[in-house]
PDB file of N, CA and C in Angstrom:
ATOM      1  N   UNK A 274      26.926   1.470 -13.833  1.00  0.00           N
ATOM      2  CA  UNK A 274      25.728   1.291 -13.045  1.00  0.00           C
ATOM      3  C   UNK A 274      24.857   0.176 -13.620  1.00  0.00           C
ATOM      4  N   UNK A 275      24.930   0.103 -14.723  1.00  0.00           N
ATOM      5  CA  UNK A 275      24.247  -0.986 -15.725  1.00  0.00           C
ATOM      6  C   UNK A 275      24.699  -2.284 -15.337  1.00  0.00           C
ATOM      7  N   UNK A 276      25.574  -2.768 -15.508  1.00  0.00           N
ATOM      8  CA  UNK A 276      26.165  -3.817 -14.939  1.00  0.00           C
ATOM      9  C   UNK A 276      26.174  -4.391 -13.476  1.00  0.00           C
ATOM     10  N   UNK A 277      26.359  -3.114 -12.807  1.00  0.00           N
ATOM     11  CA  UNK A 277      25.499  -3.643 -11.477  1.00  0.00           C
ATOM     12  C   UNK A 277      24.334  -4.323 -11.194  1.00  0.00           C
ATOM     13  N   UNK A 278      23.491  -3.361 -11.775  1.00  0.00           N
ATOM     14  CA  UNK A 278      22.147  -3.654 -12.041  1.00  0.00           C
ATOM     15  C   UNK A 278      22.196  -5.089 -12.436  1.00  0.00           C
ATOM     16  N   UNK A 279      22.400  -5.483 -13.352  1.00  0.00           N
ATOM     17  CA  UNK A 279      22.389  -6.441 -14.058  1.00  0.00           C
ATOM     18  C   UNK A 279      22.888  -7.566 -13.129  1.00  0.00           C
ATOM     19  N   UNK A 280      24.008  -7.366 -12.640  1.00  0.00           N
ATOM     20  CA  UNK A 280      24.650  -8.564 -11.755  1.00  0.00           C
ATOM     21  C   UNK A 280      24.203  -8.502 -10.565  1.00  0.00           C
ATOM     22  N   UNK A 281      23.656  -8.043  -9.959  1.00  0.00           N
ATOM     23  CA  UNK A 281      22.715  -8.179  -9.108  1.00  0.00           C
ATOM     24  C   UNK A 281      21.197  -8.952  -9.960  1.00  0.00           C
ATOM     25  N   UNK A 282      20.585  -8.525 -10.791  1.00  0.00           N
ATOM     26  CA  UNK A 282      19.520  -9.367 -11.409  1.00  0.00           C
ATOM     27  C   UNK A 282      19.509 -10.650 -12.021  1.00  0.00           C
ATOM     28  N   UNK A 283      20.880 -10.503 -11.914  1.00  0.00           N
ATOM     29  CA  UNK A 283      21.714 -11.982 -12.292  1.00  0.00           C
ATOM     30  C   UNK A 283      21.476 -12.873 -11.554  1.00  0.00           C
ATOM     31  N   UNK A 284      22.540 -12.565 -10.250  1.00  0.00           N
ATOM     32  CA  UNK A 284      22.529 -13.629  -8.982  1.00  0.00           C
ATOM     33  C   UNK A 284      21.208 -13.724  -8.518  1.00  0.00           C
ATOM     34  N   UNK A 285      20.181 -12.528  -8.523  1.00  0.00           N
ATOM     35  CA  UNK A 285      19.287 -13.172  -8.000  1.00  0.00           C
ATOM     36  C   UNK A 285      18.297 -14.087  -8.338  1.00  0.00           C
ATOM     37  N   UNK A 286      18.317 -13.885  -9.992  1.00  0.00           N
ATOM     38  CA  UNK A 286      17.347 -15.305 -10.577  1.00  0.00           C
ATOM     39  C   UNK A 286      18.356 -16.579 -10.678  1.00  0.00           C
ATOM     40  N   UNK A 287      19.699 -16.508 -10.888  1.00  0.00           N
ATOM     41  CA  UNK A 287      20.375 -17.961 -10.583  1.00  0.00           C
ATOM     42  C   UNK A 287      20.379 -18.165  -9.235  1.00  0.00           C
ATOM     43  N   UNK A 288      20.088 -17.489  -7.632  1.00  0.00           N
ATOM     44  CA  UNK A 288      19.686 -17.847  -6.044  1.00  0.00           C
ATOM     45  C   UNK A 288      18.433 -18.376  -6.318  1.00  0.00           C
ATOM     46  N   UNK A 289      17.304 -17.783  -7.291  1.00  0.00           N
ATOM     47  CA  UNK A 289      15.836 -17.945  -7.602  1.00  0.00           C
ATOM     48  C   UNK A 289      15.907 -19.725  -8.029  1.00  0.00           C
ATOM     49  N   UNK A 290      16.508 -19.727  -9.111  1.00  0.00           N
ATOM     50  CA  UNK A 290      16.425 -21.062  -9.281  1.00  0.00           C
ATOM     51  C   UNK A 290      17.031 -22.332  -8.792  1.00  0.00           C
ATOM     52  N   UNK A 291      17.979 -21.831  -8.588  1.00  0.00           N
ATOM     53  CA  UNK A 291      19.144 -22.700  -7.038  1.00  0.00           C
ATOM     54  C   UNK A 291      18.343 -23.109  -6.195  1.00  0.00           C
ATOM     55  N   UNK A 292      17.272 -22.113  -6.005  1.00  0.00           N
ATOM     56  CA  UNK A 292      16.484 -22.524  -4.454  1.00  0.00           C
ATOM     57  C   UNK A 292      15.579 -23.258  -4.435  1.00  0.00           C
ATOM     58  N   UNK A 293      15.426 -23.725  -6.035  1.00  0.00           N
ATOM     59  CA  UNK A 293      14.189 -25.023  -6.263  1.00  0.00           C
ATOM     60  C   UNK A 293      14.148 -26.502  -5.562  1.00  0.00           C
ATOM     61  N   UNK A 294      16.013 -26.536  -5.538  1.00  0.00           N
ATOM     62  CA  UNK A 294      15.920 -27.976  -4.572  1.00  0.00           C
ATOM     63  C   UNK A 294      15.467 -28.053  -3.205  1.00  0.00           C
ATOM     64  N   UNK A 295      15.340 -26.395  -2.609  1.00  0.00           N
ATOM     65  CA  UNK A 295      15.316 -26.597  -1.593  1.00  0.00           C
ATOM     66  C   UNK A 295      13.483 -26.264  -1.696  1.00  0.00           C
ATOM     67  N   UNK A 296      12.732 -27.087  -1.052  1.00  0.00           N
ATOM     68  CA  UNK A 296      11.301 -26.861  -1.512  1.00  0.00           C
ATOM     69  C   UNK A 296      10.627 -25.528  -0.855  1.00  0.00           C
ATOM     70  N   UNK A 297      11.268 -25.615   0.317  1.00  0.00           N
ATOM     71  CA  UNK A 297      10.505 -24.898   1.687  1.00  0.00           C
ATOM     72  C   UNK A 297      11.216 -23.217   1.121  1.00  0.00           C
ATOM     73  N   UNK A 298      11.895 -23.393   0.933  1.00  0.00           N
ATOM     74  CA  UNK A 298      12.566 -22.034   0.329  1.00  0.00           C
ATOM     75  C   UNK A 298      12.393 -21.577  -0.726  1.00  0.00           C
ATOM     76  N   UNK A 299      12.233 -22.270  -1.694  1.00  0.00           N
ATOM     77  CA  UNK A 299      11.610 -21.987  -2.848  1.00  0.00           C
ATOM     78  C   UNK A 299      10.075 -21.455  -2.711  1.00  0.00           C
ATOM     79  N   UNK A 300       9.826 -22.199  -2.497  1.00  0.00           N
ATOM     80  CA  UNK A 300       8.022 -21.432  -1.769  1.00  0.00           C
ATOM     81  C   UNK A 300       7.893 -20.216  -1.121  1.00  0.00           C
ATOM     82  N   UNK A 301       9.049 -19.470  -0.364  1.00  0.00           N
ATOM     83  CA  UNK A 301       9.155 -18.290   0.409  1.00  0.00           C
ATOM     84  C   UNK A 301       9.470 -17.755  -0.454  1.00  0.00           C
ATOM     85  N   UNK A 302      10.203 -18.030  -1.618  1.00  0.00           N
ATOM     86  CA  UNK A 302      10.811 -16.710  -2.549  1.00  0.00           C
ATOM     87  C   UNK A 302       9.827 -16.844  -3.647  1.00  0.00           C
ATOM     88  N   UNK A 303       8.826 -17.877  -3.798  1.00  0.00           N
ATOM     89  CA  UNK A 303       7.531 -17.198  -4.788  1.00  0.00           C
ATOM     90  C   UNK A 303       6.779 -16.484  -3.962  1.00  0.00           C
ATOM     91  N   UNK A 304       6.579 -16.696  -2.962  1.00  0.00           N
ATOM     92  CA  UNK A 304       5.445 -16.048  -2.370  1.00  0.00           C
ATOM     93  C   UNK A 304       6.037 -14.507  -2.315  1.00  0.00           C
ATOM     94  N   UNK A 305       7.458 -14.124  -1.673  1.00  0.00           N
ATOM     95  CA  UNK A 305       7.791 -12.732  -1.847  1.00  0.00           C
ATOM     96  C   UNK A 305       8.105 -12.191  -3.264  1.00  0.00           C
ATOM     97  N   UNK A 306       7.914 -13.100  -4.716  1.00  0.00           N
ATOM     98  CA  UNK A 306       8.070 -12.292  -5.765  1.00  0.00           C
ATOM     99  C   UNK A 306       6.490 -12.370  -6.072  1.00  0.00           C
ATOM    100  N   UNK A 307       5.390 -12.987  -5.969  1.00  0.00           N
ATOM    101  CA  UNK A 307       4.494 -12.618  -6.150  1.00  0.00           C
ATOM    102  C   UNK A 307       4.050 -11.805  -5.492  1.00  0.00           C
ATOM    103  N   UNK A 308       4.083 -11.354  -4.199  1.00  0.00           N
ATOM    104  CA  UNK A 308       3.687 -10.014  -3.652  1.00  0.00           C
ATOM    105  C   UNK A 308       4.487  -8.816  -4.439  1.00  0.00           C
ATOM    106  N   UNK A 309       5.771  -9.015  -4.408  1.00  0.00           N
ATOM    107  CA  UNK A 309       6.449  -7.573  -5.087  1.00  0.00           C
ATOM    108  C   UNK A 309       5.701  -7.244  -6.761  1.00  0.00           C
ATOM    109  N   UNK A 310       5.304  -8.910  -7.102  1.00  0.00           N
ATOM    110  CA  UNK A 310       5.117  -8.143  -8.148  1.00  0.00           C
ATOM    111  C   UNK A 310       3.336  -7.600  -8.560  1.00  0.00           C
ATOM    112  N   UNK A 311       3.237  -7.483  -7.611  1.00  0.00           N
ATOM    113  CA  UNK A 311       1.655  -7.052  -7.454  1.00  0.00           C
ATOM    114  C   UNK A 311       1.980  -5.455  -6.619  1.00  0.00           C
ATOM    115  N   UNK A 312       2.992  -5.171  -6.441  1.00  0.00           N
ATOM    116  CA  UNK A 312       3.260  -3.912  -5.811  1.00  0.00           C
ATOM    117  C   UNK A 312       3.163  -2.764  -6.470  1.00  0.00           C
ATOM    118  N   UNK A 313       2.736  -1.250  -5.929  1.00  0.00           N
ATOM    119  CA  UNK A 313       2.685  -0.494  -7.048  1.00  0.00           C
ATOM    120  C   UNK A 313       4.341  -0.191  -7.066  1.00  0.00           C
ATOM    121  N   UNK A 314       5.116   0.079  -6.547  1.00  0.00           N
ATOM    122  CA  UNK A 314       6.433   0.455  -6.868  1.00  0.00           C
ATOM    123  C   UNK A 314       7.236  -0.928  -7.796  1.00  0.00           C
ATOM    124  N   UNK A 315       6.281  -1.948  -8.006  1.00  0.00           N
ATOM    125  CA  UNK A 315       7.176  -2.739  -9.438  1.00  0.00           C
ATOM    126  C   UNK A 315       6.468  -2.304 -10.520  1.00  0.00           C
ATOM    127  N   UNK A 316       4.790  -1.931 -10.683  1.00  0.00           N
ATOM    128  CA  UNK A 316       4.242  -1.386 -11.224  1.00  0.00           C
ATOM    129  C   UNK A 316       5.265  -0.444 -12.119  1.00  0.00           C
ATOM    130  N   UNK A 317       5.355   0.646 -11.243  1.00  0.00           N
ATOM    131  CA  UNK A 317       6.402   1.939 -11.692  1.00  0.00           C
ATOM    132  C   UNK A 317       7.409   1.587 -12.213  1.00  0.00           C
ATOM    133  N   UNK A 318       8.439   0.633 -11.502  1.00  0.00           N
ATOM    134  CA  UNK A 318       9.556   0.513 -12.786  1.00  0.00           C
ATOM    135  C   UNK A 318       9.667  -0.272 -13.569  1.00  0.00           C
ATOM    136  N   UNK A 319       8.259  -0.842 -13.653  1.00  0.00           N
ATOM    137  CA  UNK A 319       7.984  -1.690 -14.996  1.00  0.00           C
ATOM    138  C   UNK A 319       7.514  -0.842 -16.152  1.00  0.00           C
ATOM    139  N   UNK A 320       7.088   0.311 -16.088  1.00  0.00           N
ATOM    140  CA  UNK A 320       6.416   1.261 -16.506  1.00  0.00           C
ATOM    141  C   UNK A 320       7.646   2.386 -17.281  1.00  0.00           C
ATOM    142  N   UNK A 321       8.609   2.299 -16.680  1.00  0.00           N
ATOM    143  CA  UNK A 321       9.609   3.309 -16.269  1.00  0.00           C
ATOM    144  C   UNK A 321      10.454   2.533 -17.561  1.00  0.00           C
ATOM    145  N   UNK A 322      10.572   0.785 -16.904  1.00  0.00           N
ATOM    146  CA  UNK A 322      11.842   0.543 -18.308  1.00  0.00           C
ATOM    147  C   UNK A 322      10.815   0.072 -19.284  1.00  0.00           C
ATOM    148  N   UNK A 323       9.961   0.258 -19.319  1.00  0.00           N
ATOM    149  CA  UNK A 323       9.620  -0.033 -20.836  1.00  0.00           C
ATOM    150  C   UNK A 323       9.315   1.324 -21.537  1.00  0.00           C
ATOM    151  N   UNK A 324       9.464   2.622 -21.189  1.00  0.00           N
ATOM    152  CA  UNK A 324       9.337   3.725 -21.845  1.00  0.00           C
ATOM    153  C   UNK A 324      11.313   3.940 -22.144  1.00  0.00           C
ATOM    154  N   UNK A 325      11.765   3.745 -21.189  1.00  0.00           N
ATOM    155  CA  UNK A 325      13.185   3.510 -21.825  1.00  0.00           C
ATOM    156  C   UNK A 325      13.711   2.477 -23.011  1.00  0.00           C
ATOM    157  N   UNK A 326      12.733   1.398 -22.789  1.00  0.00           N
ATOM    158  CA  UNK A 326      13.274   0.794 -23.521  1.00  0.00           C
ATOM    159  C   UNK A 326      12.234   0.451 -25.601  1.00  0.00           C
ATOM    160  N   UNK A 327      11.137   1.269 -25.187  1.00  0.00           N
ATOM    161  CA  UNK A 327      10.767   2.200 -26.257  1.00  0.00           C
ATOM    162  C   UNK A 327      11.638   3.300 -26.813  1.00  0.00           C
ATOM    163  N   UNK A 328      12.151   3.634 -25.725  1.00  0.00           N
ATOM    164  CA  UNK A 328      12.427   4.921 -26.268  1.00  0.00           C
ATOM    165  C   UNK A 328      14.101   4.300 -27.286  1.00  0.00           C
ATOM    166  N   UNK A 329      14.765   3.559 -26.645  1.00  0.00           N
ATOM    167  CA  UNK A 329      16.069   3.283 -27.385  1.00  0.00           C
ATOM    168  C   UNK A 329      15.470   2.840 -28.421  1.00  0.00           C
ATOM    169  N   UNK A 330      14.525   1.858 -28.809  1.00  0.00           N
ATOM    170  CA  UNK A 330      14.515   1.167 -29.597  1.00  0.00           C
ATOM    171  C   UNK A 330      14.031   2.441 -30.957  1.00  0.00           C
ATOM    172  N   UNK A 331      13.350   3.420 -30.760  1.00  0.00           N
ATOM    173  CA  UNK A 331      13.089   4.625 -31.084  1.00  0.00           C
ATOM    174  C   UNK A 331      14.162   4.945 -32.020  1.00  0.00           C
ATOM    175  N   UNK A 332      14.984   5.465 -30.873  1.00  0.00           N
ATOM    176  CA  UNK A 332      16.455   5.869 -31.016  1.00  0.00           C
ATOM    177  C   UNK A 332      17.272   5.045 -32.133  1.00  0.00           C
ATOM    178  N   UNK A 333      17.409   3.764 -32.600  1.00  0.00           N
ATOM    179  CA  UNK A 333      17.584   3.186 -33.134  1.00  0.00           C
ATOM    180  C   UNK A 333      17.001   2.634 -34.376  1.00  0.00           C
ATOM    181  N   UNK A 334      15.691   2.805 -34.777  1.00  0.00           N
ATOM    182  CA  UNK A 334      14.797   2.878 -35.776  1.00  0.00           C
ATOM    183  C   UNK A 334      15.462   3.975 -36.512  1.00  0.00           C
ATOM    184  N   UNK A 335      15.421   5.259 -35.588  1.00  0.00           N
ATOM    185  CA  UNK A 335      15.857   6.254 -36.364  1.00  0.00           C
ATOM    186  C   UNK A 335      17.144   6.367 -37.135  1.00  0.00           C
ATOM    187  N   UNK A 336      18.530   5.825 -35.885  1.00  0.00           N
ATOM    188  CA  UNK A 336      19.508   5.437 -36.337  1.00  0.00           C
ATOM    189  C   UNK A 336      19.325   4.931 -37.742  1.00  0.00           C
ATOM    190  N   UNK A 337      19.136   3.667 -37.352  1.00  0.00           N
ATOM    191  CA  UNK A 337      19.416   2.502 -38.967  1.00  0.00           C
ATOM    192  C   UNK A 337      18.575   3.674 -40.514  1.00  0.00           C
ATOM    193  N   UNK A 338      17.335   4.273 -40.005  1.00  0.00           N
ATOM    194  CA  UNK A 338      16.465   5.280 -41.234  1.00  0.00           C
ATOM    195  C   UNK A 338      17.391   6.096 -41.772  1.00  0.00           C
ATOM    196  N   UNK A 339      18.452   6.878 -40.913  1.00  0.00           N
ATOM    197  CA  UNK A 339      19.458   7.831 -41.120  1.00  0.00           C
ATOM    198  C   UNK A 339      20.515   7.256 -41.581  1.00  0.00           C
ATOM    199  N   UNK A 340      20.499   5.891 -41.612  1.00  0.00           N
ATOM    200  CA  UNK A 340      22.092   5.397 -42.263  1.00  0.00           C
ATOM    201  C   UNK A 340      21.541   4.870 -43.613  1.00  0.00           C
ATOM    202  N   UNK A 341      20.226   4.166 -43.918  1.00  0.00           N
ATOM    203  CA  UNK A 341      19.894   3.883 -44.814  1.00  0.00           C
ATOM    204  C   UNK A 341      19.086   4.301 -45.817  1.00  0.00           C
ATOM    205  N   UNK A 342      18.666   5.580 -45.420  1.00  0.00           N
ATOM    206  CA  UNK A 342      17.439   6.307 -45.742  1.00  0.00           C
ATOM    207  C   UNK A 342      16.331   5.580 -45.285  1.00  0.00           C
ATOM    208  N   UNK A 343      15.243   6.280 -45.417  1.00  0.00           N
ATOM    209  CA  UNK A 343      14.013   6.195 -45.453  1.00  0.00           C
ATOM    210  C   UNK A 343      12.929   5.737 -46.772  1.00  0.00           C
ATOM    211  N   UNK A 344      13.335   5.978 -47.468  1.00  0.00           N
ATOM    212  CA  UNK A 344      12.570   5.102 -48.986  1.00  0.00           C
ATOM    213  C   UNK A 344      12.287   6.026 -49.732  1.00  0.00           C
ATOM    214  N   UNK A 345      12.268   7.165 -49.531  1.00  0.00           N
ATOM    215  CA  UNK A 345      11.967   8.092 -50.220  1.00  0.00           C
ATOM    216  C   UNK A 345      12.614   8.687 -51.544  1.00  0.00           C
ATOM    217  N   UNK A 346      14.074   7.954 -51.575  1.00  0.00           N
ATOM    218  CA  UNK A 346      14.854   8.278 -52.685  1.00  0.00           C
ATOM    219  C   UNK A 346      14.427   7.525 -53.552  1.00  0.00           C
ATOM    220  N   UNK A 347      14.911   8.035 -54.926  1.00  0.00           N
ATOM    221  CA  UNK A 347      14.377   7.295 -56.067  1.00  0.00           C
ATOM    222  C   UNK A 347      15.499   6.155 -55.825  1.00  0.00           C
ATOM    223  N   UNK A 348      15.434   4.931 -56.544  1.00  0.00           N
ATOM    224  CA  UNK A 348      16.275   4.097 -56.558  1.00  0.00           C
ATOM    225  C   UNK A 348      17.257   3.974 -57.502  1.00  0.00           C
ATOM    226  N   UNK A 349      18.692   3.660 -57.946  1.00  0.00           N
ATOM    227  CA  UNK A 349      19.269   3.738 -58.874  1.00  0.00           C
ATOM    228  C   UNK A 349      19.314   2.503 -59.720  1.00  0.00           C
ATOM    229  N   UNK A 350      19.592   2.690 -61.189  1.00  0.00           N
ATOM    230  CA  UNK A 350      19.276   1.809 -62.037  1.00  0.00           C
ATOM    231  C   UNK A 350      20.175   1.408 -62.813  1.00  0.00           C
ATOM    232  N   UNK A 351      20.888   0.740 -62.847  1.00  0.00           N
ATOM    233  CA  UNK A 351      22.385   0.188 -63.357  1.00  0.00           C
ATOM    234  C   UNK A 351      22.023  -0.432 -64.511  1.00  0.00           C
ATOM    235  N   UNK A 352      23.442  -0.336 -65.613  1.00  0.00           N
ATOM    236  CA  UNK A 352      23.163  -0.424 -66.978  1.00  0.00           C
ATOM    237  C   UNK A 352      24.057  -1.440 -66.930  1.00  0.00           C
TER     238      UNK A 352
END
């Protein structure tokens, strides 16, 4: 599903920028991403992936703490 996602968000910012040569078209597709993005439903899943993407990064803090500890061990001292 990720990859979908993605390749779809793909093509549409390489159509986004493709469409710069064309002037008149390019102008229709700012004007409909500046409305969407003043929308409350981009609002929401702007809202939505950045608590996901808190949350992995979370997830992963913790990871690397659990593989490396946390600091709390004494350190060892080689002779």
């Amino acid at each position: 599903m990720r990859f979908r996602a993605g390749l779809v968000i793909g093509a549409g910012v390489g159509y986004y920028l493709g469409a710069m040569a064309g002037r008149e078209r390019y102008e229709q597709l700012s004007s409909f991403l500046r409305q969407a993005r003043g929308s409350e439903a981009f609002e929401t899943v702007e809202k939505k992936a950045r608590a996901v993407l808190d949350l992995g990064m979370e997830r992963a803090r913790d990871a690397v703490e659990s593989k490396i500890g946390n600091g709390s061990e004494p350190d060892l001292v080689l002779n």
